Amino acid sequence: MSDISTALGNIRSSLPEGVELVAVSKFHPAEALREAYDAGQRVFGESRINELCDKIAVLPDDIQWHFIGHLQTNKVRRLVGTRRIALIESIDSERLLQLIDDESAKAGIVSKVLLQVHVAREETKFGFLPEKLLDFFRRRAYETLKATHICGIMGMASNTDDNKRVAADFGMIADIKRQIEILCPDLRGFDILSMGMSHDYPLAVEAGSTHVRIGTAIFGERS
Ligand SMILES: *Cc1c(COP(=O)(O)O)cnc(C)c1O
């Protein structure tokens, strides 16, 4: 067995039933994804549009592609236009959400998205601040969307070895999702809590994550 299929097997067996594994394949060549595919993996996460399009062109059609990177507004049309994105996980502003909605309506598709919340300490990370996100739902701003389904939220913990801090961050993200559900009991299909990466996913799962996004632990270091 290859390293990739062994790693996938080990990670899958460590995940509770019902937790989805998103294999984050950014910066890795299509052959590496093919190995993971042959080991049964169907959900892949990519963060750059050019790289994603190159991989879509050469890999099987039953792959579910998740976009997990920071999305520039001038790339939205191209991303939506692929008609191949199962989930855009990294919506970090209302402006971006509106653009995705407009482009999806034009393309005649419904885009599934997650709103990214920013709780981690690092200043470089993107996402709605918790108050902004709650305000979005309090205003029921989602009701005007024509062609976008908000399926849940995505977040990252602080990048630190302090497990208490990481667990607290994941707890906060999970709590924000619960608060949204209380504010908007009419929301349908708001089920996804995407959190946890190679170095912290066990803590994310403990806090209630439904989708873990794991790259390095499957494919090795990115060059
Ligand atoms: C790169 C990336 C991951 C995967 O990180 P690893 O540490 O390689 O598991 C997960 N989520 C997002 C948003 C990423 O950009």
PDB file of C-alpha atoms and ligand atoms in Angstrom:
ATOM      1  CA  MET A   1       0.000   0.000   0.000  1.00  0.00           C
ATOM      2  CA  SER A   2       1.160   3.524  -0.745  1.00  0.00           C
ATOM      3  CA  ASP A   3       1.846   6.038   2.002  1.00  0.00           C
ATOM      4  CA  ILE A   4      -1.215   7.999   0.927  1.00  0.00           C
ATOM      5  CA  SER A   5      -3.617   5.080   1.154  1.00  0.00           C
ATOM      6  CA  THR A   6      -2.106   4.016   4.499  1.00  0.00           C
ATOM      7  CA  ALA A   7      -2.479   7.524   5.897  1.00  0.00           C
ATOM      8  CA  LEU A   8      -6.040   7.757   4.609  1.00  0.00           C
ATOM      9  CA  GLY A   9      -6.903   4.433   6.224  1.00  0.00           C
ATOM     10  CA  ASN A  10      -5.439   5.494   9.556  1.00  0.00           C
ATOM     11  CA  ILE A  11      -7.244   8.820   9.576  1.00  0.00           C
ATOM     12  CA  ARG A  12     -10.571   7.326   8.488  1.00  0.00           C
ATOM     13  CA  SER A  13     -10.426   4.721  11.225  1.00  0.00           C
ATOM     14  CA  SER A  14      -9.776   7.450  13.800  1.00  0.00           C
ATOM     15  CA  LEU A  15     -12.863   9.458  12.762  1.00  0.00           C
ATOM     16  CA  PRO A  16     -16.291   8.778  14.258  1.00  0.00           C
ATOM     17  CA  GLU A  17     -18.935   7.619  11.825  1.00  0.00           C
ATOM     18  CA  GLY A  18     -20.586  10.539  10.069  1.00  0.00           C
ATOM     19  CA  VAL A  19     -17.567  12.837  10.127  1.00  0.00           C
ATOM     20  CA  GLU A  20     -16.618  13.676   6.534  1.00  0.00           C
ATOM     21  CA  LEU A  21     -12.956  13.685   5.544  1.00  0.00           C
ATOM     22  CA  VAL A  22     -12.024  16.453   3.109  1.00  0.00           C
ATOM     23  CA  ALA A  23      -8.611  15.575   1.662  1.00  0.00           C
ATOM     24  CA  VAL A  24      -6.821  18.903   1.235  1.00  0.00           C
ATOM     25  CA  SER A  25      -4.751  18.370  -1.886  1.00  0.00           C
ATOM     26  CA  LYS A  26      -3.602  21.923  -2.641  1.00  0.00           C
ATOM     27  CA  PHE A  27      -0.019  22.112  -4.019  1.00  0.00           C
ATOM     28  CA  HIS A  28       0.080  18.342  -4.539  1.00  0.00           C
ATOM     29  CA  PRO A  29       0.172  16.912  -8.064  1.00  0.00           C
ATOM     30  CA  ALA A  30      -2.788  15.189  -9.703  1.00  0.00           C
ATOM     31  CA  GLU A  31      -1.028  11.807  -9.317  1.00  0.00           C
ATOM     32  CA  ALA A  32      -1.215  12.153  -5.546  1.00  0.00           C
ATOM     33  CA  LEU A  33      -4.949  12.830  -5.753  1.00  0.00           C
ATOM     34  CA  ARG A  34      -5.330   9.835  -8.052  1.00  0.00           C
ATOM     35  CA  GLU A  35      -3.721   7.625  -5.410  1.00  0.00           C
ATOM     36  CA  ALA A  36      -6.134   8.914  -2.808  1.00  0.00           C
ATOM     37  CA  TYR A  37      -9.002   8.438  -5.262  1.00  0.00           C
ATOM     38  CA  ASP A  38      -7.964   4.844  -5.877  1.00  0.00           C
ATOM     39  CA  ALA A  39      -8.005   4.363  -2.097  1.00  0.00           C
ATOM     40  CA  GLY A  40     -11.656   5.439  -2.110  1.00  0.00           C
ATOM     41  CA  GLN A  41     -11.359   9.153  -1.336  1.00  0.00           C
ATOM     42  CA  ARG A  42     -13.925  11.269  -3.198  1.00  0.00           C
ATOM     43  CA  VAL A  43     -13.937  14.635  -1.404  1.00  0.00           C
ATOM     44  CA  PHE A  44     -10.981  16.940  -2.079  1.00  0.00           C
ATOM     45  CA  GLY A  45     -10.213  20.481  -0.919  1.00  0.00           C
ATOM     46  CA  GLU A  46      -8.361  23.006  -3.076  1.00  0.00           C
ATOM     47  CA  SER A  47      -7.504  26.638  -2.441  1.00  0.00           C
ATOM     48  CA  ARG A  48      -6.456  28.076  -5.814  1.00  0.00           C
ATOM     49  CA  ILE A  49      -8.657  28.397  -8.842  1.00  0.00           C
ATOM     50  CA  ASN A  50      -6.053  27.679 -11.572  1.00  0.00           C
ATOM     51  CA  GLU A  51      -4.772  24.602  -9.809  1.00  0.00           C
ATOM     52  CA  LEU A  52      -8.326  23.421  -9.168  1.00  0.00           C
ATOM     53  CA  CYS A  53      -9.305  23.804 -12.847  1.00  0.00           C
ATOM     54  CA  ASP A  54      -6.212  21.887 -13.971  1.00  0.00           C
ATOM     55  CA  LYS A  55      -7.094  19.038 -11.625  1.00  0.00           C
ATOM     56  CA  ILE A  56     -10.793  18.991 -12.551  1.00  0.00           C
ATOM     57  CA  ALA A  57      -9.705  18.530 -16.182  1.00  0.00           C
ATOM     58  CA  VAL A  58      -7.652  15.392 -15.542  1.00  0.00           C
ATOM     59  CA  LEU A  59      -9.369  13.665 -12.618  1.00  0.00           C
ATOM     60  CA  PRO A  60     -12.625  11.657 -12.458  1.00  0.00           C
ATOM     61  CA  ASP A  61     -16.015  13.347 -12.610  1.00  0.00           C
ATOM     62  CA  ASP A  62     -17.373  11.845  -9.394  1.00  0.00           C
ATOM     63  CA  ILE A  63     -14.943  13.829  -7.224  1.00  0.00           C
ATOM     64  CA  GLN A  64     -16.631  16.336  -4.932  1.00  0.00           C
ATOM     65  CA  TRP A  65     -14.478  19.458  -4.972  1.00  0.00           C
ATOM     66  CA  HIS A  66     -14.495  21.801  -2.003  1.00  0.00           C
ATOM     67  CA  PHE A  67     -13.034  25.272  -2.385  1.00  0.00           C
ATOM     68  CA  ILE A  68     -11.345  26.200   0.902  1.00  0.00           C
ATOM     69  CA  GLY A  69      -9.078  29.137   0.043  1.00  0.00           C
ATOM     70  CA  HIS A  70      -9.499  32.867   0.185  1.00  0.00           C
ATOM     71  CA  LEU A  71     -11.622  33.724  -2.839  1.00  0.00           C
ATOM     72  CA  GLN A  72     -10.967  36.989  -4.666  1.00  0.00           C
ATOM     73  CA  THR A  73     -14.085  38.594  -6.068  1.00  0.00           C
ATOM     74  CA  ASN A  74     -12.632  38.664  -9.604  1.00  0.00           C
ATOM     75  CA  LYS A  75     -12.327  34.845  -9.525  1.00  0.00           C
ATOM     76  CA  VAL A  76     -15.918  34.106  -8.558  1.00  0.00           C
ATOM     77  CA  ARG A  77     -17.289  33.829 -12.095  1.00  0.00           C
ATOM     78  CA  ARG A  78     -14.617  31.325 -13.064  1.00  0.00           C
ATOM     79  CA  LEU A  79     -15.132  29.223  -9.936  1.00  0.00           C
ATOM     80  CA  VAL A  80     -18.914  29.104 -10.230  1.00  0.00           C
ATOM     81  CA  GLY A  81     -18.588  28.636 -13.999  1.00  0.00           C
ATOM     82  CA  THR A  82     -16.831  25.290 -13.544  1.00  0.00           C
ATOM     83  CA  ARG A  83     -20.202  23.980 -12.287  1.00  0.00           C
ATOM     84  CA  ARG A  84     -18.148  21.381 -10.460  1.00  0.00           C
ATOM     85  CA  ILE A  85     -17.822  22.803  -6.961  1.00  0.00           C
ATOM     86  CA  ALA A  86     -19.711  20.773  -4.363  1.00  0.00           C
ATOM     87  CA  LEU A  87     -19.082  23.254  -1.561  1.00  0.00           C
ATOM     88  CA  ILE A  88     -17.414  26.663  -1.230  1.00  0.00           C
ATOM     89  CA  GLU A  89     -16.234  26.628   2.384  1.00  0.00           C
ATOM     90  CA  SER A  90     -14.541  29.988   2.627  1.00  0.00           C
ATOM     91  CA  ILE A  91     -17.098  32.783   2.220  1.00  0.00           C
ATOM     92  CA  ASP A  92     -15.656  35.616   4.283  1.00  0.00           C
ATOM     93  CA  SER A  93     -17.800  38.631   3.378  1.00  0.00           C
ATOM     94  CA  GLU A  94     -21.339  39.528   2.388  1.00  0.00           C
ATOM     95  CA  ARG A  95     -20.014  41.045  -0.817  1.00  0.00           C
ATOM     96  CA  LEU A  96     -18.454  37.730  -1.809  1.00  0.00           C
ATOM     97  CA  LEU A  97     -21.652  35.885  -0.907  1.00  0.00           C
ATOM     98  CA  GLN A  98     -23.690  38.266  -3.056  1.00  0.00           C
ATOM     99  CA  LEU A  99     -21.335  37.808  -6.020  1.00  0.00           C
ATOM    100  CA  ILE A 100     -21.530  34.035  -5.733  1.00  0.00           C
ATOM    101  CA  ASP A 101     -25.296  34.277  -5.602  1.00  0.00           C
ATOM    102  CA  ASP A 102     -25.446  36.497  -8.705  1.00  0.00           C
ATOM    103  CA  GLU A 103     -23.055  34.293 -10.693  1.00  0.00           C
ATOM    104  CA  SER A 104     -24.844  31.113  -9.605  1.00  0.00           C
ATOM    105  CA  ALA A 105     -28.198  32.523 -10.681  1.00  0.00           C
ATOM    106  CA  LYS A 106     -26.706  33.499 -14.049  1.00  0.00           C
ATOM    107  CA  ALA A 107     -25.222  30.011 -14.454  1.00  0.00           C
ATOM    108  CA  GLY A 108     -28.542  28.444 -13.527  1.00  0.00           C
ATOM    109  CA  ILE A 109     -27.132  26.484 -10.591  1.00  0.00           C
ATOM    110  CA  VAL A 110     -27.473  26.543  -6.826  1.00  0.00           C
ATOM    111  CA  SER A 111     -24.139  26.944  -5.025  1.00  0.00           C
ATOM    112  CA  LYS A 112     -23.657  25.370  -1.624  1.00  0.00           C
ATOM    113  CA  VAL A 113     -21.502  27.427   0.706  1.00  0.00           C
ATOM    114  CA  LEU A 114     -20.210  27.735   4.250  1.00  0.00           C
ATOM    115  CA  LEU A 115     -19.606  31.052   5.956  1.00  0.00           C
ATOM    116  CA  GLN A 116     -16.130  31.275   7.454  1.00  0.00           C
ATOM    117  CA  VAL A 117     -15.921  32.630  10.975  1.00  0.00           C
ATOM    118  CA  HIS A 118     -12.761  34.142  12.387  1.00  0.00           C
ATOM    119  CA  VAL A 119     -12.039  33.340  16.020  1.00  0.00           C
ATOM    120  CA  ALA A 120      -8.320  32.552  15.906  1.00  0.00           C
ATOM    121  CA  ARG A 121      -5.749  34.970  17.197  1.00  0.00           C
ATOM    122  CA  GLU A 122      -3.747  35.370  14.001  1.00  0.00           C
ATOM    123  CA  GLU A 123      -4.425  38.595  12.184  1.00  0.00           C
ATOM    124  CA  THR A 124      -3.814  37.128   8.754  1.00  0.00           C
ATOM    125  CA  LYS A 125      -6.802  34.817   8.799  1.00  0.00           C
ATOM    126  CA  PHE A 126      -9.944  35.618   6.866  1.00  0.00           C
ATOM    127  CA  GLY A 127     -13.527  35.287   7.971  1.00  0.00           C
ATOM    128  CA  PHE A 128     -16.526  37.031   9.481  1.00  0.00           C
ATOM    129  CA  LEU A 129     -15.996  38.215  13.010  1.00  0.00           C
ATOM    130  CA  PRO A 130     -18.468  36.372  15.285  1.00  0.00           C
ATOM    131  CA  GLU A 131     -20.581  39.497  15.899  1.00  0.00           C
ATOM    132  CA  LYS A 132     -20.765  40.261  12.170  1.00  0.00           C
ATOM    133  CA  LEU A 133     -21.830  36.714  11.432  1.00  0.00           C
ATOM    134  CA  LEU A 134     -24.536  36.712  14.103  1.00  0.00           C
ATOM    135  CA  ASP A 135     -25.711  40.074  12.834  1.00  0.00           C
ATOM    136  CA  PHE A 136     -25.994  38.653   9.308  1.00  0.00           C
ATOM    137  CA  PHE A 137     -28.361  35.985  10.593  1.00  0.00           C
ATOM    138  CA  ARG A 138     -30.197  38.333  12.947  1.00  0.00           C
ATOM    139  CA  ARG A 139     -31.008  40.507   9.907  1.00  0.00           C
ATOM    140  CA  ARG A 140     -32.025  37.358   8.011  1.00  0.00           C
ATOM    141  CA  ALA A 141     -29.828  38.585   5.196  1.00  0.00           C
ATOM    142  CA  TYR A 142     -29.822  35.073   3.720  1.00  0.00           C
ATOM    143  CA  GLU A 143     -33.477  35.367   2.790  1.00  0.00           C
ATOM    144  CA  THR A 144     -32.672  37.416  -0.311  1.00  0.00           C
ATOM    145  CA  LEU A 145     -30.320  34.798  -1.786  1.00  0.00           C
ATOM    146  CA  LYS A 146     -31.613  33.432  -5.073  1.00  0.00           C
ATOM    147  CA  ALA A 147     -29.196  30.664  -5.912  1.00  0.00           C
ATOM    148  CA  THR A 148     -27.087  29.983  -2.839  1.00  0.00           C
ATOM    149  CA  HIS A 149     -27.640  27.549  -0.009  1.00  0.00           C
ATOM    150  CA  ILE A 150     -25.793  28.278   3.234  1.00  0.00           C
ATOM    151  CA  CYS A 151     -25.013  24.797   4.583  1.00  0.00           C
ATOM    152  CA  GLY A 152     -23.164  25.748   7.771  1.00  0.00           C
ATOM    153  CA  ILE A 153     -19.973  27.366   8.971  1.00  0.00           C
ATOM    154  CA  MET A 154     -16.239  26.832   8.675  1.00  0.00           C
ATOM    155  CA  GLY A 155     -13.531  27.933  11.062  1.00  0.00           C
ATOM    156  CA  MET A 156      -9.958  27.494  12.202  1.00  0.00           C
ATOM    157  CA  ALA A 157      -8.428  27.414  15.647  1.00  0.00           C
ATOM    158  CA  SER A 158      -5.419  29.470  16.647  1.00  0.00           C
ATOM    159  CA  ASN A 159      -2.177  28.017  15.370  1.00  0.00           C
ATOM    160  CA  THR A 160      -0.622  27.080  18.721  1.00  0.00           C
ATOM    161  CA  ASP A 161       0.514  24.035  20.688  1.00  0.00           C
ATOM    162  CA  ASP A 162      -1.699  25.169  23.555  1.00  0.00           C
ATOM    163  CA  ASN A 163      -4.430  22.522  23.391  1.00  0.00           C
ATOM    164  CA  LYS A 164      -6.630  24.422  25.807  1.00  0.00           C
ATOM    165  CA  ARG A 165      -6.600  27.435  23.547  1.00  0.00           C
ATOM    166  CA  VAL A 166      -7.341  25.275  20.485  1.00  0.00           C
ATOM    167  CA  ALA A 167     -10.191  23.462  22.248  1.00  0.00           C
ATOM    168  CA  ALA A 168     -11.617  26.810  23.375  1.00  0.00           C
ATOM    169  CA  ASP A 169     -11.514  28.129  19.793  1.00  0.00           C
ATOM    170  CA  PHE A 170     -13.313  25.055  18.447  1.00  0.00           C
ATOM    171  CA  GLY A 171     -15.833  25.325  21.282  1.00  0.00           C
ATOM    172  CA  MET A 172     -16.472  28.937  20.328  1.00  0.00           C
ATOM    173  CA  ILE A 173     -17.020  28.080  16.653  1.00  0.00           C
ATOM    174  CA  ALA A 174     -19.445  25.278  17.585  1.00  0.00           C
ATOM    175  CA  ASP A 175     -21.253  27.667  19.907  1.00  0.00           C
ATOM    176  CA  ILE A 176     -21.642  30.279  17.169  1.00  0.00           C
ATOM    177  CA  LYS A 177     -23.342  27.664  15.000  1.00  0.00           C
ATOM    178  CA  ARG A 178     -25.744  26.844  17.857  1.00  0.00           C
ATOM    179  CA  GLN A 179     -26.494  30.533  18.393  1.00  0.00           C
ATOM    180  CA  ILE A 180     -27.321  30.899  14.697  1.00  0.00           C
ATOM    181  CA  GLU A 181     -29.695  27.931  14.921  1.00  0.00           C
ATOM    182  CA  ILE A 182     -31.456  29.564  17.850  1.00  0.00           C
ATOM    183  CA  LEU A 183     -31.679  32.924  16.054  1.00  0.00           C
ATOM    184  CA  CYS A 184     -32.990  31.318  12.864  1.00  0.00           C
ATOM    185  CA  PRO A 185     -34.932  28.148  13.665  1.00  0.00           C
ATOM    186  CA  ASP A 186     -36.350  28.249  10.125  1.00  0.00           C
ATOM    187  CA  LEU A 187     -32.923  27.618   8.523  1.00  0.00           C
ATOM    188  CA  ARG A 188     -32.959  24.350   6.595  1.00  0.00           C
ATOM    189  CA  GLY A 189     -29.955  22.215   5.785  1.00  0.00           C
ATOM    190  CA  PHE A 190     -27.675  24.230   8.032  1.00  0.00           C
ATOM    191  CA  ASP A 191     -25.814  21.141   9.200  1.00  0.00           C
ATOM    192  CA  ILE A 192     -22.131  21.502   8.471  1.00  0.00           C
ATOM    193  CA  LEU A 193     -19.514  22.456  11.017  1.00  0.00           C
ATOM    194  CA  SER A 194     -16.197  22.337   9.154  1.00  0.00           C
ATOM    195  CA  MET A 195     -13.231  22.541  11.489  1.00  0.00           C
ATOM    196  CA  GLY A 196     -10.056  20.609  12.193  1.00  0.00           C
ATOM    197  CA  MET A 197      -6.813  20.230  10.227  1.00  0.00           C
ATOM    198  CA  SER A 198      -3.903  17.762  10.368  1.00  0.00           C
ATOM    199  CA  HIS A 199      -2.507  18.894  13.697  1.00  0.00           C
ATOM    200  CA  ASP A 200      -5.740  19.608  15.569  1.00  0.00           C
ATOM    201  CA  TYR A 201      -8.587  17.549  14.106  1.00  0.00           C
ATOM    202  CA  PRO A 202      -9.077  15.234  17.132  1.00  0.00           C
ATOM    203  CA  LEU A 203      -9.912  18.299  19.243  1.00  0.00           C
ATOM    204  CA  ALA A 204     -12.233  19.597  16.515  1.00  0.00           C
ATOM    205  CA  VAL A 205     -14.085  16.286  16.385  1.00  0.00           C
ATOM    206  CA  GLU A 206     -14.490  16.353  20.155  1.00  0.00           C
ATOM    207  CA  ALA A 207     -16.066  19.793  19.830  1.00  0.00           C
ATOM    208  CA  GLY A 208     -18.597  18.520  17.274  1.00  0.00           C
ATOM    209  CA  SER A 209     -16.967  18.982  13.870  1.00  0.00           C
ATOM    210  CA  THR A 210     -18.816  17.305  10.988  1.00  0.00           C
ATOM    211  CA  HIS A 211     -16.103  17.924   8.339  1.00  0.00           C
ATOM    212  CA  VAL A 212     -12.349  17.789   8.907  1.00  0.00           C
ATOM    213  CA  ARG A 213     -10.015  19.296   6.281  1.00  0.00           C
ATOM    214  CA  ILE A 214      -6.780  17.321   6.301  1.00  0.00           C
ATOM    215  CA  GLY A 215      -3.833  17.828   3.970  1.00  0.00           C
ATOM    216  CA  THR A 216      -0.365  17.267   5.402  1.00  0.00           C
ATOM    217  CA  ALA A 217      -1.272  14.134   7.367  1.00  0.00           C
ATOM    218  CA  ILE A 218      -2.428  12.497   4.101  1.00  0.00           C
ATOM    219  CA  PHE A 219      -0.153  13.877   1.387  1.00  0.00           C
ATOM    220  CA  GLY A 220       2.905  14.981   3.366  1.00  0.00           C
ATOM    221  CA  GLU A 221       4.432  18.443   3.496  1.00  0.00           C
ATOM    222  CA  ARG A 222       3.546  20.889   0.726  1.00  0.00           C
ATOM    223  CA  SER A 223       6.490  22.209  -1.283  1.00  0.00           C
TER     224      SER A 223
HETATM  225  C1  LIG B   1      -4.326  24.078   3.889  1.00  0.00           C
HETATM  226  C2  LIG B   1      -5.612  24.082   4.626  1.00  0.00           C
HETATM  227  C3  LIG B   1      -6.022  22.963   5.387  1.00  0.00           C
HETATM  228  C4  LIG B   1      -5.171  21.721   5.577  1.00  0.00           C
HETATM  229  O1  LIG B   1      -4.091  21.952   6.403  1.00  0.00           O
HETATM  230  P1  LIG B   1      -3.136  20.750   6.869  1.00  0.00           P
HETATM  231  O2  LIG B   1      -2.411  21.321   8.026  1.00  0.00           O
HETATM  232  O3  LIG B   1      -2.213  20.443   5.720  1.00  0.00           O
HETATM  233  O4  LIG B   1      -3.984  19.601   7.241  1.00  0.00           O
HETATM  234  C5  LIG B   1      -7.269  23.016   5.984  1.00  0.00           C
HETATM  235  N1  LIG B   1      -8.075  24.092   5.862  1.00  0.00           N
HETATM  236  C6  LIG B   1      -7.712  25.162   5.158  1.00  0.00           C
HETATM  237  C7  LIG B   1      -8.646  26.315   5.076  1.00  0.00           C
HETATM  238  C8  LIG B   1      -6.482  25.206   4.522  1.00  0.00           C
HETATM  239  O5  LIG B   1      -6.127  26.298   3.833  1.00  0.00           O
END
